[in-house]
PDB file of C-alpha atoms in Angstrom:
ATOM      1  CA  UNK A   1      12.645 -18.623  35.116  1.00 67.00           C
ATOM      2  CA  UNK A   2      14.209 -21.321  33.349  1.00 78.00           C
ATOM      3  CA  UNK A   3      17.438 -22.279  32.222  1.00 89.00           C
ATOM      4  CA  UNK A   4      18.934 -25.219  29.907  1.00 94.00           C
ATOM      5  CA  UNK A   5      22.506 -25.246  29.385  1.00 94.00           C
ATOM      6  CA  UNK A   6      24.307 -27.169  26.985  1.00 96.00           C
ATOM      7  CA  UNK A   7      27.669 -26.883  24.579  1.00 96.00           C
ATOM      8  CA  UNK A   8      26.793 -25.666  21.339  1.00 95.00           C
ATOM      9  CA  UNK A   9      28.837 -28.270  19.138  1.00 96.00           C
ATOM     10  CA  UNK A  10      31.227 -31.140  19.864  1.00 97.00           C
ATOM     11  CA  UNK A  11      33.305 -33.446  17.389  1.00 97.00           C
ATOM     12  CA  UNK A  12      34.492 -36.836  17.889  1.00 97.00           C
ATOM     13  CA  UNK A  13      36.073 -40.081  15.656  1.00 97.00           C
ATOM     14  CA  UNK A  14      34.210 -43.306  14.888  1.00 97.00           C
ATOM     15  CA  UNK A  15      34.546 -45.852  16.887  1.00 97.00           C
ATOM     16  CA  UNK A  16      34.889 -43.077  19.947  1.00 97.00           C
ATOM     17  CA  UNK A  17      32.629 -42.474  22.827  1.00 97.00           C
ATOM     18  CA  UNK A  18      31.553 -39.011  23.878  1.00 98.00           C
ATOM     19  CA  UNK A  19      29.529 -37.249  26.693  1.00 98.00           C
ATOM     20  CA  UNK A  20      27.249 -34.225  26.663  1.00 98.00           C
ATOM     21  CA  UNK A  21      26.401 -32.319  29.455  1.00 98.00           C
ATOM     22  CA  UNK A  22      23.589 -30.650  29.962  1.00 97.00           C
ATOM     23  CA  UNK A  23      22.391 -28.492  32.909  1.00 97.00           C
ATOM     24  CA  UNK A  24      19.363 -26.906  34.206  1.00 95.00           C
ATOM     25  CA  UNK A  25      17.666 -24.356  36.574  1.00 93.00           C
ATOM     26  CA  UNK A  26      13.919 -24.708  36.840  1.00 87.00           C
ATOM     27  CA  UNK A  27      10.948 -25.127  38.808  1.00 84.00           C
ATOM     28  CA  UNK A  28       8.584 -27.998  38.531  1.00 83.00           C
ATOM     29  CA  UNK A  29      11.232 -30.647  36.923  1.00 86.00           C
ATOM     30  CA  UNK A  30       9.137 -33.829  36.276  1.00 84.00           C
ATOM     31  CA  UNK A  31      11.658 -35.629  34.331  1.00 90.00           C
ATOM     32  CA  UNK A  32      14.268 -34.931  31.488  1.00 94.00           C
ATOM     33  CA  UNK A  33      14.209 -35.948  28.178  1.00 94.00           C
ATOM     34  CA  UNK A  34      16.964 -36.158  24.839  1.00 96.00           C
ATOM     35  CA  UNK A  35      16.039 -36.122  22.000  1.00 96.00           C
ATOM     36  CA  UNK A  36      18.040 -36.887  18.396  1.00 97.00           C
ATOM     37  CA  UNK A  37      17.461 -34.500  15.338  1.00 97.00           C
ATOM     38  CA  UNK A  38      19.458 -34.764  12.281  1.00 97.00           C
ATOM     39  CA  UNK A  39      19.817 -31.759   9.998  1.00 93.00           C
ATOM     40  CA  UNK A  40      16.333 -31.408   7.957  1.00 91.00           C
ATOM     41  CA  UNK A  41      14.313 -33.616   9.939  1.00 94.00           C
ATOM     42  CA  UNK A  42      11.709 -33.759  13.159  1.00 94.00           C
ATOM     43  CA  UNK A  43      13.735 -34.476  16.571  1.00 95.00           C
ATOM     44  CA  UNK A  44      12.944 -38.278  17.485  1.00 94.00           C
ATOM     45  CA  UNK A  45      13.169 -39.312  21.511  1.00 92.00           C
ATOM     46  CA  UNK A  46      16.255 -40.813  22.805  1.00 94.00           C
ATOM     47  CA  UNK A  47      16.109 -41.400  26.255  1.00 92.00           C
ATOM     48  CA  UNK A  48      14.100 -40.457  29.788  1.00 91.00           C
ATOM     49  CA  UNK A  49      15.169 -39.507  33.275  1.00 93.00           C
ATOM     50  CA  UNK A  50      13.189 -39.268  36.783  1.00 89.00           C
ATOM     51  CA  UNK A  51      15.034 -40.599  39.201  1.00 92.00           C
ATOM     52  CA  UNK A  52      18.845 -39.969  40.078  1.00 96.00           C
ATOM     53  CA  UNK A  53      21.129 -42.231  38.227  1.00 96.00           C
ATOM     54  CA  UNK A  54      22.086 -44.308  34.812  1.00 96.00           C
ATOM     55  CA  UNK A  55      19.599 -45.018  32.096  1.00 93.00           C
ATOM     56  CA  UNK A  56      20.946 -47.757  29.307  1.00 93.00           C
ATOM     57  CA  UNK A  57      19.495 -48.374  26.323  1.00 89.00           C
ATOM     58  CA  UNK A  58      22.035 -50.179  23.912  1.00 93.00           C
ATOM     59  CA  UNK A  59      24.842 -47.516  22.641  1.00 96.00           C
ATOM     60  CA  UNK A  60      23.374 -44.637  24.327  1.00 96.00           C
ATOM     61  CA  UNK A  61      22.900 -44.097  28.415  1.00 96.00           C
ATOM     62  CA  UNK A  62      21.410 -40.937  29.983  1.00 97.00           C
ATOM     63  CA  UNK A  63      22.328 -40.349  33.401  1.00 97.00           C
ATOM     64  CA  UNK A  64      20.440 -37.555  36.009  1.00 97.00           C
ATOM     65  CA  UNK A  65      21.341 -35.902  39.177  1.00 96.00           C
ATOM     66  CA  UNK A  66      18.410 -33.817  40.700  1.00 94.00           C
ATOM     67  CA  UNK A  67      20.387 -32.084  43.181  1.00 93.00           C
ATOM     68  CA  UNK A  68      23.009 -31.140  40.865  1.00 95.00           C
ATOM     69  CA  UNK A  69      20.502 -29.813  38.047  1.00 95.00           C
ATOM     70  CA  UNK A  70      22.685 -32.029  35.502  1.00 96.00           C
ATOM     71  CA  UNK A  71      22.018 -34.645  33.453  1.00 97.00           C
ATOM     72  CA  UNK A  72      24.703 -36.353  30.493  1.00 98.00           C
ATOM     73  CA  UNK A  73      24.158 -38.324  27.173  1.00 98.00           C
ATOM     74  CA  UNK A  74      26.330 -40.681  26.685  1.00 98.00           C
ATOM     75  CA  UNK A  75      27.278 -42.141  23.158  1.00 97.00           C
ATOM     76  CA  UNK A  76      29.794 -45.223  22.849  1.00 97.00           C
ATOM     77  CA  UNK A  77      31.029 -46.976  19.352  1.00 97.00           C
ATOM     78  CA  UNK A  78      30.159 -43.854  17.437  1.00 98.00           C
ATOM     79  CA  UNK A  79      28.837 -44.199  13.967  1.00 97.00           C
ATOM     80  CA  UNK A  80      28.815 -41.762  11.009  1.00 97.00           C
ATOM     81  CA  UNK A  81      25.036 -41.896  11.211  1.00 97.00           C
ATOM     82  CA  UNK A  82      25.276 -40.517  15.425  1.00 98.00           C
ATOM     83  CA  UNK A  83      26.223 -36.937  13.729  1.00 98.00           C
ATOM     84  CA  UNK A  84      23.293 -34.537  14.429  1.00 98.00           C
ATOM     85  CA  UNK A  85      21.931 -32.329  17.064  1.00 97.00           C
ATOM     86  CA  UNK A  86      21.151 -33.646  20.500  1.00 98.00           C
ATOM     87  CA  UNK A  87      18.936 -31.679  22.381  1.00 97.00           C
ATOM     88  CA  UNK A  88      17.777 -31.699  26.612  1.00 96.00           C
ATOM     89  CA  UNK A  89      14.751 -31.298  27.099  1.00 94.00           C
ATOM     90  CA  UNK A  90      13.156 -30.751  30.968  1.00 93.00           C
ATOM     91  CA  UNK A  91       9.561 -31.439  31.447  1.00 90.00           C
ATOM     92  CA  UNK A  92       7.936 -29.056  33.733  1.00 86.00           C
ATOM     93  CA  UNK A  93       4.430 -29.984  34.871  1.00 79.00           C
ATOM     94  CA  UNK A  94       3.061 -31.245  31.234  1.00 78.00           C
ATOM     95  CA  UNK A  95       4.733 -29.277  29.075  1.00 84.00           C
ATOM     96  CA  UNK A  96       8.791 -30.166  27.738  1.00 88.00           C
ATOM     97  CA  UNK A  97      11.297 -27.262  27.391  1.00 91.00           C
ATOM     98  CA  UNK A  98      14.117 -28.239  24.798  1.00 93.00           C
ATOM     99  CA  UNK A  99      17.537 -26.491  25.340  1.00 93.00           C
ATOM    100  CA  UNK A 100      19.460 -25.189  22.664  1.00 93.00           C
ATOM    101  CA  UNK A 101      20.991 -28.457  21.395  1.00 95.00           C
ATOM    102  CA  UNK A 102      24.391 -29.689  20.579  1.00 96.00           C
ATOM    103  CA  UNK A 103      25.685 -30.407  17.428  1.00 96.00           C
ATOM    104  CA  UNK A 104      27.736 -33.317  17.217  1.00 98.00           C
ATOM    105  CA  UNK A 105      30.378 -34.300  14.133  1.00 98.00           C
ATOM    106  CA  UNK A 106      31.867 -37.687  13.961  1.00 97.00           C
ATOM    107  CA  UNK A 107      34.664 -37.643  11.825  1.00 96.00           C
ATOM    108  CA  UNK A 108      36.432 -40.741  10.176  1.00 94.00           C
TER     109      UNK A 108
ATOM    110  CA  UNK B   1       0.182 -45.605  12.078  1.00 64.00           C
ATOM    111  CA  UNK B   2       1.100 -42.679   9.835  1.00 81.00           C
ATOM    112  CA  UNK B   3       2.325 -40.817  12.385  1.00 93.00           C
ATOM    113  CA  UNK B   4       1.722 -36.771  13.358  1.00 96.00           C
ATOM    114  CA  UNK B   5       1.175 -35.078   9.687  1.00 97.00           C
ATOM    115  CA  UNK B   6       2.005 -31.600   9.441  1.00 97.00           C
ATOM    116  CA  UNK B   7       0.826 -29.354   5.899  1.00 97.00           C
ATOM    117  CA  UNK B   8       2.313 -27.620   3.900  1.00 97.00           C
ATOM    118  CA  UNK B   9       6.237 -28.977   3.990  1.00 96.00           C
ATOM    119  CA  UNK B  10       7.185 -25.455   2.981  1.00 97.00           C
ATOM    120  CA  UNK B  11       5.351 -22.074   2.313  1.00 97.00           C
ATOM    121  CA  UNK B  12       6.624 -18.851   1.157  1.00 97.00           C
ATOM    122  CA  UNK B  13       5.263 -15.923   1.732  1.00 96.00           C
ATOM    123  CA  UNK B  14       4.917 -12.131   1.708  1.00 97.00           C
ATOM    124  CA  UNK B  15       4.961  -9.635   4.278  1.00 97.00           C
ATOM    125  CA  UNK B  16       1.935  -9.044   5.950  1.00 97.00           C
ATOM    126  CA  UNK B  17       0.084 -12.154   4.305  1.00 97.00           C
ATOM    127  CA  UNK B  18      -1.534 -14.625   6.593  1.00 97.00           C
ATOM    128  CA  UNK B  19      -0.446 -18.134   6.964  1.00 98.00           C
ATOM    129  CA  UNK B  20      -2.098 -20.841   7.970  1.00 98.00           C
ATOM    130  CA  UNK B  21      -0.407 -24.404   9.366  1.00 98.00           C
ATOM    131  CA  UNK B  22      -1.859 -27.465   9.960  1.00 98.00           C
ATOM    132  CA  UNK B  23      -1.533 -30.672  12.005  1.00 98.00           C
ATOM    133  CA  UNK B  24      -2.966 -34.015  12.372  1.00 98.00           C
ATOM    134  CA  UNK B  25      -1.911 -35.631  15.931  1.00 96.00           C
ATOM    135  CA  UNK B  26      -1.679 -39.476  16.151  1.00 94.00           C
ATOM    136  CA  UNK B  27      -4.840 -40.633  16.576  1.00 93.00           C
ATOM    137  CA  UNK B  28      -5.332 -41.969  20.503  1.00 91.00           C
ATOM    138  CA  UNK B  29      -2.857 -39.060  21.609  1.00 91.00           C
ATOM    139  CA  UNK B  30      -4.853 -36.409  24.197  1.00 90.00           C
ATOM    140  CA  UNK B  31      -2.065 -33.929  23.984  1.00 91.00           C
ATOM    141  CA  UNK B  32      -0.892 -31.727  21.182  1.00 94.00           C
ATOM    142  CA  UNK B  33       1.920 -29.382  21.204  1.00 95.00           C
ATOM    143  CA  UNK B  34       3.136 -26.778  18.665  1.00 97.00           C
ATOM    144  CA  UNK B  35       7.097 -25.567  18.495  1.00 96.00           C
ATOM    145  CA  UNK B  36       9.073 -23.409  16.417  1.00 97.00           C
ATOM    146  CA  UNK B  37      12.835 -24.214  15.740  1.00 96.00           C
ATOM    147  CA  UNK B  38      14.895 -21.517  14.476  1.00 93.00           C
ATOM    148  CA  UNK B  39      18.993 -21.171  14.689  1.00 87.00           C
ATOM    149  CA  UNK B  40      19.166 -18.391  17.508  1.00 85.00           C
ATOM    150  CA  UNK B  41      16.173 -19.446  19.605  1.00 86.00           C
ATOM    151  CA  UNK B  42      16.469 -23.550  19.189  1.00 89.00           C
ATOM    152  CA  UNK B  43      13.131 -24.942  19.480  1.00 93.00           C
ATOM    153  CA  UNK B  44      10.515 -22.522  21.505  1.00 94.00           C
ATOM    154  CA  UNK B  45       7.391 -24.063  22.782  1.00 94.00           C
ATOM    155  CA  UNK B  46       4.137 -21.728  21.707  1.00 96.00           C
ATOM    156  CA  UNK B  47       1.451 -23.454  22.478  1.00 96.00           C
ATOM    157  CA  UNK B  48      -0.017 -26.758  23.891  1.00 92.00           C
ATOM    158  CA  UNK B  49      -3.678 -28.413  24.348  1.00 94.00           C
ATOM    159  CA  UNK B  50      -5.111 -31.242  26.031  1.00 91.00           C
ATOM    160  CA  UNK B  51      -8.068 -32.821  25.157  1.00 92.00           C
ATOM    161  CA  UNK B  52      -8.350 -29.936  22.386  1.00 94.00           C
ATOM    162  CA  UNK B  53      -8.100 -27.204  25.325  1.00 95.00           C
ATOM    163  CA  UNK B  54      -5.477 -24.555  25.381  1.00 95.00           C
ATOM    164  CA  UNK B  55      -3.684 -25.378  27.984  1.00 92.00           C
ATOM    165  CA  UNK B  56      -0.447 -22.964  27.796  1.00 91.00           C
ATOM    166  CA  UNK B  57      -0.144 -20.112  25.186  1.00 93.00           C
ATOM    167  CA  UNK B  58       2.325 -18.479  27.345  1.00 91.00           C
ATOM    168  CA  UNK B  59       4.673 -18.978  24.239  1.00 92.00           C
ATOM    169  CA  UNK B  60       2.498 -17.451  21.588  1.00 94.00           C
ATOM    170  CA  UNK B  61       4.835 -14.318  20.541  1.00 87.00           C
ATOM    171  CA  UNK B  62       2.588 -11.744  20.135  1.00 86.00           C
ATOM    172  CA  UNK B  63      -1.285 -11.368  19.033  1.00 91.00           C
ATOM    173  CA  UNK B  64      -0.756 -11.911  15.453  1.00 95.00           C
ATOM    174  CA  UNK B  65      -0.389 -15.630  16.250  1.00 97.00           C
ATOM    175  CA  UNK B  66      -3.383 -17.812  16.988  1.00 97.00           C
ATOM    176  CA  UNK B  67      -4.195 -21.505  17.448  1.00 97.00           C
ATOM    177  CA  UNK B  68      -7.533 -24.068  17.379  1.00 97.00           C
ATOM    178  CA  UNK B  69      -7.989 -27.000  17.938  1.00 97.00           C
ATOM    179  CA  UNK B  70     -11.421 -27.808  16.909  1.00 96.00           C
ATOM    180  CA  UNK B  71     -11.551 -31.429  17.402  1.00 95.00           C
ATOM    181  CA  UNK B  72      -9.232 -34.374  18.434  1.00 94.00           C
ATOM    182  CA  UNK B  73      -7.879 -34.647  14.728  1.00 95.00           C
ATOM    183  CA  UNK B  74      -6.956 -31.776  14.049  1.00 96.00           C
ATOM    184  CA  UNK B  75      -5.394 -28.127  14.672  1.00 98.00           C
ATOM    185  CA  UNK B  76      -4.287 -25.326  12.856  1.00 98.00           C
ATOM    186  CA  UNK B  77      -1.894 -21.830  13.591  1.00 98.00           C
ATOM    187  CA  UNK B  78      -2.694 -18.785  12.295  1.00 98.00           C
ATOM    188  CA  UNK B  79      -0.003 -16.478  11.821  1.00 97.00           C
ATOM    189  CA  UNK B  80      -2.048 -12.689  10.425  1.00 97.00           C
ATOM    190  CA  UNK B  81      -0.154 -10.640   9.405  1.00 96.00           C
ATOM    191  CA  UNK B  82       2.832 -12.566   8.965  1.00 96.00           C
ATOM    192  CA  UNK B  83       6.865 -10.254   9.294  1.00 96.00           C
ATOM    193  CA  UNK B  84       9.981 -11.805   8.491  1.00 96.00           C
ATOM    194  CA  UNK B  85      10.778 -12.800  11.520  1.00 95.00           C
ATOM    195  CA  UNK B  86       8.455 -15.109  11.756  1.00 96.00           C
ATOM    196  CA  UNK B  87      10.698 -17.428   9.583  1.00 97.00           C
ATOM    197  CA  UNK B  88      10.958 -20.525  11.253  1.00 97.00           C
ATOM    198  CA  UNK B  89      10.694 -24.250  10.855  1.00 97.00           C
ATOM    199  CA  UNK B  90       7.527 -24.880  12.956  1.00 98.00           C
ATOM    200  CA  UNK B  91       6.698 -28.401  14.598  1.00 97.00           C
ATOM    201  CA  UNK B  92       4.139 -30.072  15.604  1.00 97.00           C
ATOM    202  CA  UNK B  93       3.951 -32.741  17.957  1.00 95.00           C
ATOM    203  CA  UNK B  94       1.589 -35.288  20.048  1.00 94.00           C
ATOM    204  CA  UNK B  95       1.671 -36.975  23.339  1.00 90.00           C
ATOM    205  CA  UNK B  96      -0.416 -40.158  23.959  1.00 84.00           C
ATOM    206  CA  UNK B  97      -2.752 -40.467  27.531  1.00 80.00           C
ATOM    207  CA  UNK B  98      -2.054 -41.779  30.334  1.00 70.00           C
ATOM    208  CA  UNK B  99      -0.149 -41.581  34.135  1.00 47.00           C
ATOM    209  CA  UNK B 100       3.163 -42.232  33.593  1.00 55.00           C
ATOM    210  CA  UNK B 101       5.053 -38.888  33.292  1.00 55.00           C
ATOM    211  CA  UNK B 102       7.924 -40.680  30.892  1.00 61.00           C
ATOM    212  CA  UNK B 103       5.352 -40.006  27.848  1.00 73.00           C
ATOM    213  CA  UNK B 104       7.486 -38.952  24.395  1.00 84.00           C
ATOM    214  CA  UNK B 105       6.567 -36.382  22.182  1.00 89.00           C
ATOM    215  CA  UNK B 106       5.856 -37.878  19.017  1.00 92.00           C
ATOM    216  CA  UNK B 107       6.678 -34.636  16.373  1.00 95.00           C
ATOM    217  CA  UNK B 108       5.729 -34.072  12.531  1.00 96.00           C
ATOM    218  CA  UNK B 109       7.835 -33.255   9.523  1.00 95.00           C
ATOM    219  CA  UNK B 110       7.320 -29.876  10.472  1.00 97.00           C
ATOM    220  CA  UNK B 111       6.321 -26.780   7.628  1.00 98.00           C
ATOM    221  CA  UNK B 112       9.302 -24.826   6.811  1.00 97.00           C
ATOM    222  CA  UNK B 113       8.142 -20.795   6.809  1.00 98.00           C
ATOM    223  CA  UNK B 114      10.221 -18.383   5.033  1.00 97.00           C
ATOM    224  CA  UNK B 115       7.838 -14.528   5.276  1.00 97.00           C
ATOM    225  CA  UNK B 116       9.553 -12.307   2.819  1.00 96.00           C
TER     226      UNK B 116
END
């Protein structure tokens, strides 16, 4: 079967930098995925993972470790705007498989 | 490009009435992908096609659910007869072609469903 683990909400203050975890359990992993959704709209792509290690990409870095079935998002200078649901998502063969999501609330 | 349109925004219906979605994929993109997104379940994969073939319905709840895609345009799911469980926000999304296994989904405004 599969498995996607991740903490159902988080809050943090502007300016802040936070991390959320996400693991997984599944057979043919070809890559993981996050992907932003804020309340009442579509989920837009974040970021991409294949290989072990850090992915930057301006305020936001992904990181991935195959062996440990874990990957993080991680969010520096948090804005207002960065509240919304973050959501893992493991692609297996062709097709993606989202988690749950997180829920993140920046806070003044 | 206008991007992966989904119709209606929102439909309300009765119990046991069918309902109908629809989707229009970015044009160029090979693969097409239909989720739904509710609060308990988070966002459930149903169904996906390539090249307008079903690939995976593995999804698909039950038989009351159907989908087509009859060309590269377009594709539609069929929910007869609908329950109120079926209450969902339901997404659509496309993938362009090619190798690279780092291809994003690219989803729609999805059709909020509320059965009654």
């Amino acid at each position: 079967g599969q498995n996607i683990d991740q903490p159902t909400e988080m809050t943090a203050t502007e300016g802040a930098i936070v991390q959320i975890n996400c693991t997984y359990q599944t057979s043919g992993f070809n890559g993981l995925f996050w992907y932003q959704q804020h309340a009442g709209e579509a989920p837009t792509f974040l970021s991409y993972n294949v290989l072990d290690g850090l992915e930057e990409k301006g305020r936001f870095s992904s990181f991935l470790s195959r062996s440990k079935g874990y990957s993080y998002l991680l969010l520096k200078e948090l804005q207002m705007k960065d509240s919304a649901s973050y959501l893992c998502a493991v692609r297996i063969y062709n097709k993606l498989i989202f988690g749950a999501g997180t829920r993140l609330a920046v806070h003044p | 490009d206008a991007g992966v349109i989904q119709s209606p925004r929102h439909e309300v219906t009765e119990m046991g009435q069918e309902v109908t979605l629809r989707c229009k994929p970015i044009s160029g993109h090979n693969s097409l992908f239909w989720y739904r997104q509710t609060m308990m379940r988070g966002l459930e994969l149903l169904i996906y096609f390539n090249n307008n073939v079903p690939i995976d319905d593995s999804g698909m709840p039950e038989d009351r659910f159907s989908a087509k895609m009859p060309n590269a345009s377009f594709s539609t799911l069929k929910i007869q007869p609908s329950e109120p469980r079926d209450s969902a926000v339901y997404f659509c999304a496309s993938r362009e072609p090619g190798a690279a296994l780092g291809e994003k989904l690219f989803f729609g405004s999805g059709t909020q469903l509320s059965v009654l």
